[in-house]
Structures are given as structure tokens and as C-alpha cells.
Amino acid sequence: MASVTDALDTPTGKALVAADQNGQNAVEDFVDPWNVHTSSMKGVDYDKLINKFGCSAIDDSLIERFKRVAKVEEVHPLLRRGVFFSHRDLHVILDCVEKGQKFYLYTGHCPSSDAMHLGHLIPFLFTKWLQEVFDVPLIIQITDDEKYYWKDLNLKEVKEMALENIKDIIAIEFHQDKTFIFRNLEYMGQSVGFQETLARIQKLVTVSKIRGQFGFSDSDCMGKYSFPFNQAVPSFSSAFPQIFKGKTNVPCLILCGIDQDPYFRMTRDVAPRLKFLKPALVHSKFFPALQGANSKMSASDPNSAIFLTDTHEEIKEKINKYAYSGDRDTVKEHQEKGGDCSVDIAFQYLTYFEENDEQLEKIRQDYSSGAMLSGKIKKILIEKLTRVVLDHQTRKKSITEDIVRGFMTPRQLVFDF
């Protein structure tokens, strides 16, 4: 497979022209690392986004190769259902595996509130599966500095928020001896390797390039200008000498939402000039808000999301009251024409959390044919999400401060590099 040219000069947030629900009037999608806007209830046009960003679709042939290389009978549901849908140089990582070379995984999270929501779980669920399949180190960056620069919060609030979110991440059951979690505002000042890598990247990127790439203006604080470099640094093993024993060219695979791609286009552009390997990426689609796929879930709007702290009653009320439905105006019409799974939030959420393909397909057929009404599919989702959330809460209760500190202490992991 030919390597895709990095679209460094594609401006962040460039409008993407897409058709509306009826395929008639042209509407504009807008995507950048902080905002996602689309007027279509089917969500962003990801095919156009792939073309604009210059990445590659994860197609059937790549999935088949993944299965062969990983020696798995089936890939994770989030991959085979297209939730993780595009990539940069994933084939290079598979080449490494075939050659017996180790790589590492890198993902991150910006603290958004005291409680994470279901959308935050998605990259971590897939990352956990990848770590188990390939048995590789995992780096998780908590971008508390990003939260501080963009929001009206003090450092104490940001730190408390970050530590609470880290407990949620650990509760997904990552392996402590294979995983390093760090907060930028803590680790960056402790690690010479991180600081030296940061300085080398910063020296190669101009202010005009950052402005063009991210749209910053004279009124933006300098912290915003510096942050893209902070997110770039973990792409290179030189930032973690305690893990990689000073090796600077350990391949990296990044898991992120497609809106984070602009950071890593910049990263991939500077990598050859540093004599580093370009990091590979796998992108996920946006997890939709309860109100519809034309927006992301937001921690700032409690009614747009199912949070990991919600009770069964809260989950039930939110789904029944706010989840956008693809049903018809009347029961009779619904039974005659069927529901629209492409916009129905209950069905969309089930594609993330119902692991059984046959069960999911039966739900799709029943709802699309009109045999299943909106109330029924919402009931199925409520039961599914209640189990997911309550099980998570049970695991989180066992996460102590000592466990958190164990994950966050700079140290050598079990791997020999």
C-alpha cells in the first residue's frame, strides 16, 4: 500500500461540503480539534473528511491483513463496524509486527468534567483491545494544560478533574505494568527526555505555520500556541527514556478522534527532519450526542450525554426523553415504512456497545421493517448501557490513590527494548 502524503497545509476547520438528509441542498461540515458542526442528522460526511485531511480509509483488505498479522479470527467490533474508519500508515505498523519489531500505543484525554461520558470510553476500549492483541506498551497523555488554556478554570480545578478522569481510565482495566499515564502539567517538568524532544520540535515549526494550521490569533494566549507541541511529543519514544531505554525510533501508533488529526499532521511533517519515524494513526468517528449525530457529546451539557456516574434512572430518563429517534410520526406509519437506523440514536449507540453482530443485525432489521417500535429499541439500549455504566462504577470504587500513583510514576515497564 502506498503511503499517503500528509496534508499539512490543509487548514484546520476547513468547511466540508456535504448533502443534507434529502441529498438536496449543500450544507457545510466544520471540523477542528475543538469544534464539530454539521447540519445533517446523519453526522459528518466522513468520506469527504478523509479526502480533505489526506488520510486513508480502513478498507476490507486492510482489515483482512490486520487479522492475519494479529492472528485473530475477528477484529474488534469498533473496527469491523467502521467506528475506527481511517488511518495514516497503519500498514507500516503491521509491517513491524510481521518483522517481529515492537511498537507502542499512544492515546490521550483532555479532562472535561469530574465525570467522563460514554463517548470518552470509545478510544480506550479499542486501545485496550489493541494492547492485549499485540502485547505492547501504552502511553496515555492527560492534557490538563489544554483544559487550563482553553477554559476559565484554575490549576487546582484542572488537576482534580484530571485525577478523577484517570480513575475512570484505570477502571477500564489497563495493565499497570504495561501502561504509563501522565498529566502534562506534572510530567513535562520532570522529564528531560520530554523537554528535549519538545524543544527540538518547537525549533522546526514557525509561528505562521501554527497560525495557519490551527487558526490562532493575536488575542489567543501563548499557552494555546505551545499546546500542539505538547501533544506531539509523546509520538516519539525519545520522550520516555525510562520506558524505551533511550531508543528514539520505536514506532508509535496513535488512537484518536479524527478531529485531533491536525496535531499529528504537524508531528508527521517534522519527524523526518528530526530523524524520527512518523507516527501512524487510527481515527475514530464522533460519538453522537443524544440529540442527534449532528453534534458530539459534550460534558458541559448533562442532557447530551450518558455519564459514567449516571444512575439507572438517569440513564432511562435521558434516553427516553432526549435520544433522537428515527421512527415515524405515527405507529401505523412506522409499521408500514419502518424506522431510519441511520439517524436513530438508540441504534447508533448499540453499534458501539452491542458486541453480538447477529443480535445487532436482528435489531436493525426489526426496527427498519417497522416490527420494532422506538420504545422497544430504547428499552434495549437502556438495559445495555445500564450494565456498562454500573459495571464501570463498581470497578472504579476499587481504584485507590496508590493505584493511580502507580500508573503515573515514571518507570520502566515490563517490556525489554
XYZ file of C-alpha atoms in Angstrom:
417
model
C 0.000 0.000 0.000
C 1.375 3.394 -0.950
C 1.979 5.870 1.843
C -0.489 8.727 1.937
C 1.023 12.203 1.615
C 0.449 14.269 4.750
C -1.903 17.172 4.096
C -0.040 19.604 6.343
C -1.326 22.693 4.583
C -4.976 21.653 4.886
C -6.260 24.312 7.301
C -7.850 23.061 10.470
C -11.599 23.540 10.463
C -11.901 23.796 6.696
C -15.555 23.567 5.715
C -16.597 20.295 4.128
C -19.468 20.407 1.660
C -21.982 17.627 2.204
C -25.513 16.841 1.161
C -28.368 17.264 3.614
C -30.636 14.416 4.675
C -32.563 14.553 1.427
C -29.458 14.841 -0.703
C -30.586 18.228 -1.971
C -29.213 21.461 -0.563
C -25.489 21.678 0.105
C -24.567 22.218 3.742
C -21.190 22.683 5.345
C -19.456 20.451 7.870
C -16.873 22.120 10.097
C -14.271 20.084 11.973
C -11.332 21.218 14.087
C -9.842 19.953 17.375
C -12.335 21.998 19.420
C -15.500 22.189 17.321
C -17.571 19.879 15.154
C -20.563 21.240 13.280
C -22.825 19.572 10.735
C -26.446 20.201 9.830
C -27.066 16.585 8.807
C -28.720 14.276 11.327
C -26.574 11.512 9.817
C -23.495 13.330 11.084
C -20.295 14.392 9.380
C -19.558 13.182 5.849
C -16.514 11.090 6.712
C -15.626 10.274 3.104
C -15.209 13.972 2.395
C -13.305 14.404 5.639
C -10.846 11.683 4.587
C -10.271 13.480 1.298
C -9.834 16.881 2.941
C -7.450 15.624 5.621
C -5.495 13.422 3.219
C -5.743 10.205 5.232
C -6.819 6.732 4.052
C -9.957 4.695 4.629
C -9.656 1.447 6.553
C -10.989 -0.919 3.904
C -11.794 -4.633 3.898
C -8.378 -5.602 2.550
C -6.604 -3.794 5.385
C -8.869 -5.415 7.956
C -8.142 -8.847 6.470
C -4.425 -8.153 6.647
C -4.827 -6.960 10.231
C -6.467 -10.266 11.148
C -3.660 -12.257 9.558
C -0.883 -10.256 11.173
C -2.541 -10.069 14.600
C -3.518 -13.734 14.389
C -7.119 -13.067 15.424
C -10.240 -14.641 13.970
C -12.128 -11.353 14.130
C -11.244 -7.764 14.789
C -12.824 -5.615 17.480
C -16.474 -4.633 16.772
C -15.492 -0.956 16.730
C -13.098 -1.683 13.871
C -15.235 -4.017 11.781
C -18.248 -1.686 12.093
C -16.298 1.320 10.888
C -16.213 3.347 14.105
C -12.450 3.412 13.599
C -12.551 4.230 9.934
C -9.401 5.909 8.688
C -5.669 5.789 9.204
C -2.220 7.042 8.394
C 0.386 4.320 7.833
C -1.356 1.549 9.760
C 0.198 -0.801 7.229
C 3.646 0.306 8.459
C 2.780 -0.881 11.974
C 1.613 -4.200 10.550
C 4.923 -4.449 8.682
C 6.728 -4.013 12.012
C 4.701 -6.764 13.633
C 5.471 -9.129 10.768
C 9.175 -8.398 11.235
C 8.956 -9.094 14.960
C 9.512 -5.449 15.892
C 7.777 -3.882 18.887
C 5.818 -0.649 18.712
C 3.885 1.329 21.290
C 0.398 2.779 21.557
C -0.345 6.404 22.370
C -3.710 7.933 23.133
C -4.919 10.754 25.316
C -7.717 12.545 27.051
C -8.497 16.162 27.859
C -10.224 16.430 31.258
C -13.718 17.663 30.573
C -15.559 17.360 33.887
C -15.470 15.337 37.093
C -17.140 12.513 35.182
C -16.295 11.078 31.791
C -19.115 10.232 29.398
C -19.624 7.205 27.168
C -18.007 8.912 24.193
C -14.766 9.155 26.159
C -14.743 5.375 26.630
C -14.601 4.517 22.931
C -10.903 5.124 22.141
C -9.870 3.485 25.399
C -11.933 0.345 24.777
C -10.307 -0.130 21.375
C -6.860 0.785 22.688
C -7.171 -1.813 25.453
C -8.000 -4.469 22.869
C -5.019 -3.483 20.719
C -2.693 -3.619 23.709
C -3.890 -7.113 24.574
C -3.654 -8.345 20.965
C -0.125 -7.058 20.319
C 1.238 -7.008 23.901
C 2.843 -3.560 23.645
C 3.397 -0.530 25.902
C 0.676 2.089 26.170
C 1.211 5.800 26.802
C -1.835 7.812 27.935
C -1.452 11.588 27.961
C -3.824 13.669 30.086
C -3.848 17.151 28.573
C -4.701 19.151 31.664
C -2.727 22.054 30.213
C -5.100 22.177 27.249
C -8.049 22.404 29.612
C -6.381 25.221 31.524
C -5.555 27.259 28.396
C -8.987 26.952 26.806
C -11.327 27.144 29.801
C -11.900 29.542 32.706
C -10.584 27.156 35.364
C -7.789 27.405 37.905
C -4.951 24.894 38.149
C -6.378 23.203 41.250
C -9.693 22.562 39.499
C -7.957 21.184 36.416
C -5.767 18.863 38.498
C -8.717 17.466 40.470
C -10.662 16.923 37.268
C -7.716 15.143 35.645
C -7.128 12.791 38.573
C -10.793 11.831 38.698
C -10.758 11.090 34.969
C -7.617 8.991 35.400
C -9.515 6.771 37.843
C -12.148 6.268 35.144
C -9.455 5.304 32.651
C -7.793 2.855 35.019
C -11.229 1.307 35.707
C -11.286 0.141 32.077
C -8.760 -2.405 33.383
C -5.486 -1.496 31.767
C -2.399 -3.361 32.962
C -0.295 -1.242 35.306
C 2.963 -2.976 34.345
C 2.350 -2.173 30.663
C 0.774 1.306 30.860
C 2.086 4.762 31.730
C -0.414 7.565 32.391
C 0.769 11.129 32.875
C -0.538 14.668 33.259
C 1.244 17.221 31.119
C 1.470 19.770 33.924
C 3.225 17.208 36.123
C 5.378 15.032 33.842
C 6.650 17.683 31.425
C 8.606 19.375 34.178
C 10.087 16.094 35.434
C 11.350 14.538 32.217
C 14.487 15.712 30.445
C 13.619 13.399 27.546
C 10.224 15.039 27.133
C 11.637 18.565 27.346
C 14.452 17.912 24.876
C 12.070 16.341 22.362
C 9.704 19.285 22.828
C 12.473 21.806 22.202
C 13.597 20.047 19.024
C 10.073 20.064 17.600
C 9.428 23.687 18.516
C 12.612 24.816 16.790
C 11.357 23.448 13.456
C 7.860 24.992 13.403
C 7.187 28.690 12.819
C 4.503 30.853 14.380
C 2.961 31.425 10.948
C 2.677 27.668 10.414
C 0.925 27.227 13.764
C -1.430 30.087 12.996
C -2.263 28.669 9.590
C -2.734 25.171 10.899
C -4.786 25.936 13.998
C -6.295 29.355 13.366
C -4.820 31.070 16.421
C -4.919 34.873 16.547
C -3.169 37.728 18.364
C -5.765 37.525 21.139
C -5.016 33.871 21.962
C -2.757 33.181 24.931
C 0.714 31.778 24.301
C -0.318 28.556 26.017
C -2.549 27.761 23.069
C 0.335 28.303 20.663
C 2.532 25.929 22.644
C -0.012 23.188 23.231
C 0.148 21.464 19.803
C 3.811 20.682 20.509
C 2.926 19.144 23.880
C 0.507 16.774 22.179
C 3.063 15.934 19.501
C 5.895 14.925 21.834
C 4.525 11.520 23.020
C 4.553 10.398 19.370
C 8.310 9.905 19.772
C 9.902 7.335 22.071
C 12.658 9.815 22.974
C 10.135 11.432 25.358
C 10.104 8.310 27.548
C 13.709 7.149 28.122
C 12.679 5.214 31.222
C 10.420 3.010 29.098
C 12.383 2.705 25.854
C 15.923 2.821 27.329
C 16.894 5.850 25.285
C 15.792 4.422 21.939
C 14.464 7.223 19.731
C 12.936 5.271 16.863
C 10.384 2.914 18.398
C 7.326 3.001 16.082
C 4.205 4.636 17.511
C 0.524 4.009 16.750
C -1.820 6.808 17.848
C -5.529 6.278 18.558
C -7.590 9.459 18.352
C -10.718 11.108 17.062
C -10.467 12.418 13.507
C -10.715 15.970 14.883
C -7.287 15.515 16.515
C -5.578 14.718 13.215
C -4.266 18.292 12.617
C -1.921 17.932 15.588
C -0.350 14.852 14.104
C -0.120 16.165 10.555
C 2.253 18.716 12.036
C 4.009 15.957 14.001
C 4.479 13.779 10.937
C 5.802 16.728 8.973
C 8.642 17.411 11.411
C 9.522 13.751 12.141
C 11.891 13.192 9.168
C 13.721 16.440 9.945
C 14.338 15.096 13.461
C 15.388 11.733 12.016
C 12.429 10.179 13.836
C 9.822 7.772 12.490
C 6.472 9.238 11.520
C 3.798 8.082 13.961
C 0.958 6.038 12.488
C -2.651 6.893 13.329
C -6.066 5.287 13.502
C -9.021 7.694 13.621
C -12.446 7.234 15.167
C -15.734 8.790 14.218
C -17.520 11.146 16.594
C -19.724 9.676 19.276
C -23.068 11.433 18.775
C -24.976 13.451 21.325
C -28.310 12.108 22.483
C -29.957 14.850 20.462
C -28.519 13.526 17.216
C -25.408 12.792 15.176
C -25.099 16.408 14.088
C -23.044 17.117 17.224
C -20.614 15.464 19.632
C -21.424 14.556 23.179
C -20.488 17.410 25.499
C -19.582 17.167 29.164
C -20.844 20.738 29.553
C -24.401 19.686 28.636
C -25.548 16.911 31.016
C -28.563 16.115 28.855
C -26.456 15.476 25.758
C -24.587 12.553 27.227
C -24.687 9.433 29.349
C -22.066 9.926 32.057
C -20.182 7.201 33.856
C -21.653 8.478 37.125
C -25.286 8.253 35.970
C -27.765 6.026 37.791
C -30.120 3.603 36.074
C -32.959 6.092 36.451
C -30.897 8.913 34.954
C -29.894 6.740 32.005
C -33.502 5.722 31.465
C -34.786 9.296 31.616
C -32.119 10.680 29.297
C -32.629 8.049 26.619
C -36.418 8.142 26.735
C -36.576 11.948 26.824
C -33.625 13.136 24.740
C -32.434 10.357 22.408
C -33.241 11.363 18.827
C -35.478 8.793 17.201
C -35.607 7.583 13.624
C -39.224 6.492 13.976
C -42.210 7.817 12.012
C -44.885 10.286 13.025
C -47.416 7.591 13.881
C -47.271 3.944 14.920
C -49.150 2.964 11.780
C -46.717 4.808 9.516
C -43.761 3.342 11.387
C -45.099 -0.186 10.959
C -45.643 0.443 7.255
C -42.371 2.226 6.426
C -40.071 1.247 9.273
C -37.580 3.323 11.245
C -34.430 5.002 9.994
C -31.428 3.419 11.714
C -29.042 5.899 10.100
C -30.318 8.708 12.357
C -31.783 6.776 15.290
C -29.561 7.376 18.322
C -30.628 4.241 20.182
C -29.482 2.104 17.250
C -26.329 4.168 16.747
C -25.340 3.651 20.383
C -25.985 -0.075 20.095
C -23.438 -0.250 17.261
C -20.853 0.781 19.848
C -21.938 -1.390 22.756
C -23.786 -4.454 21.421
C -20.926 -6.848 20.715
C -23.044 -9.598 19.129
C -23.249 -8.948 15.379
C -26.227 -11.249 14.873
C -28.201 -9.589 17.653
C -27.395 -6.129 16.300
C -28.452 -7.124 12.793
C -31.738 -8.540 14.074
C -32.450 -5.254 15.868
C -31.620 -3.346 12.687
C -33.932 -5.484 10.573
C -36.794 -5.370 13.062
C -36.576 -1.617 13.513
C -36.091 -0.891 9.807
C -39.054 -3.067 8.871
C -41.344 -1.485 11.436
C -41.693 -4.654 13.515
C -39.869 -2.949 16.394
C -41.058 0.407 17.738
C -38.927 3.200 19.157
C -39.879 2.385 22.746
C -38.555 -1.151 22.364
C -35.182 -0.234 20.882
C -34.731 2.407 23.585
C -35.550 -0.209 26.237
C -32.854 -2.498 24.804
C -30.338 0.352 24.881
C -31.237 1.351 28.440
C -30.586 -2.192 29.652
C -27.298 -2.396 27.760
C -25.937 0.966 28.914
C -27.055 0.439 32.498
C -24.895 -2.689 32.650
C -21.943 -0.881 31.060
C -22.129 2.117 33.405
C -22.883 0.272 36.651
C -20.128 -2.284 35.991
C -17.733 0.598 35.403
C -18.779 2.257 38.659
C -18.128 -0.969 40.558
C -14.614 -1.252 39.133
C -13.851 2.415 39.801
C -14.674 2.059 43.502
C -11.629 -0.188 43.887
C -9.223 2.357 42.354
C -7.194 3.830 45.227
C -4.824 6.799 45.247
C -1.926 4.345 45.459
C -3.094 2.596 42.294
C -3.369 5.937 40.496
C 0.136 6.907 41.592
C 1.397 3.513 40.444
C 0.179 4.153 36.900
C 1.564 7.713 36.924
C 5.046 7.073 38.320
C 7.732 7.369 35.586
C 9.257 3.917 35.447
C 10.379 1.056 33.249
C 7.525 -1.167 32.080
C 7.765 -4.941 31.644
C 8.989 -4.667 28.048
C 12.632 -5.024 27.070
C 13.690 -2.516 24.410
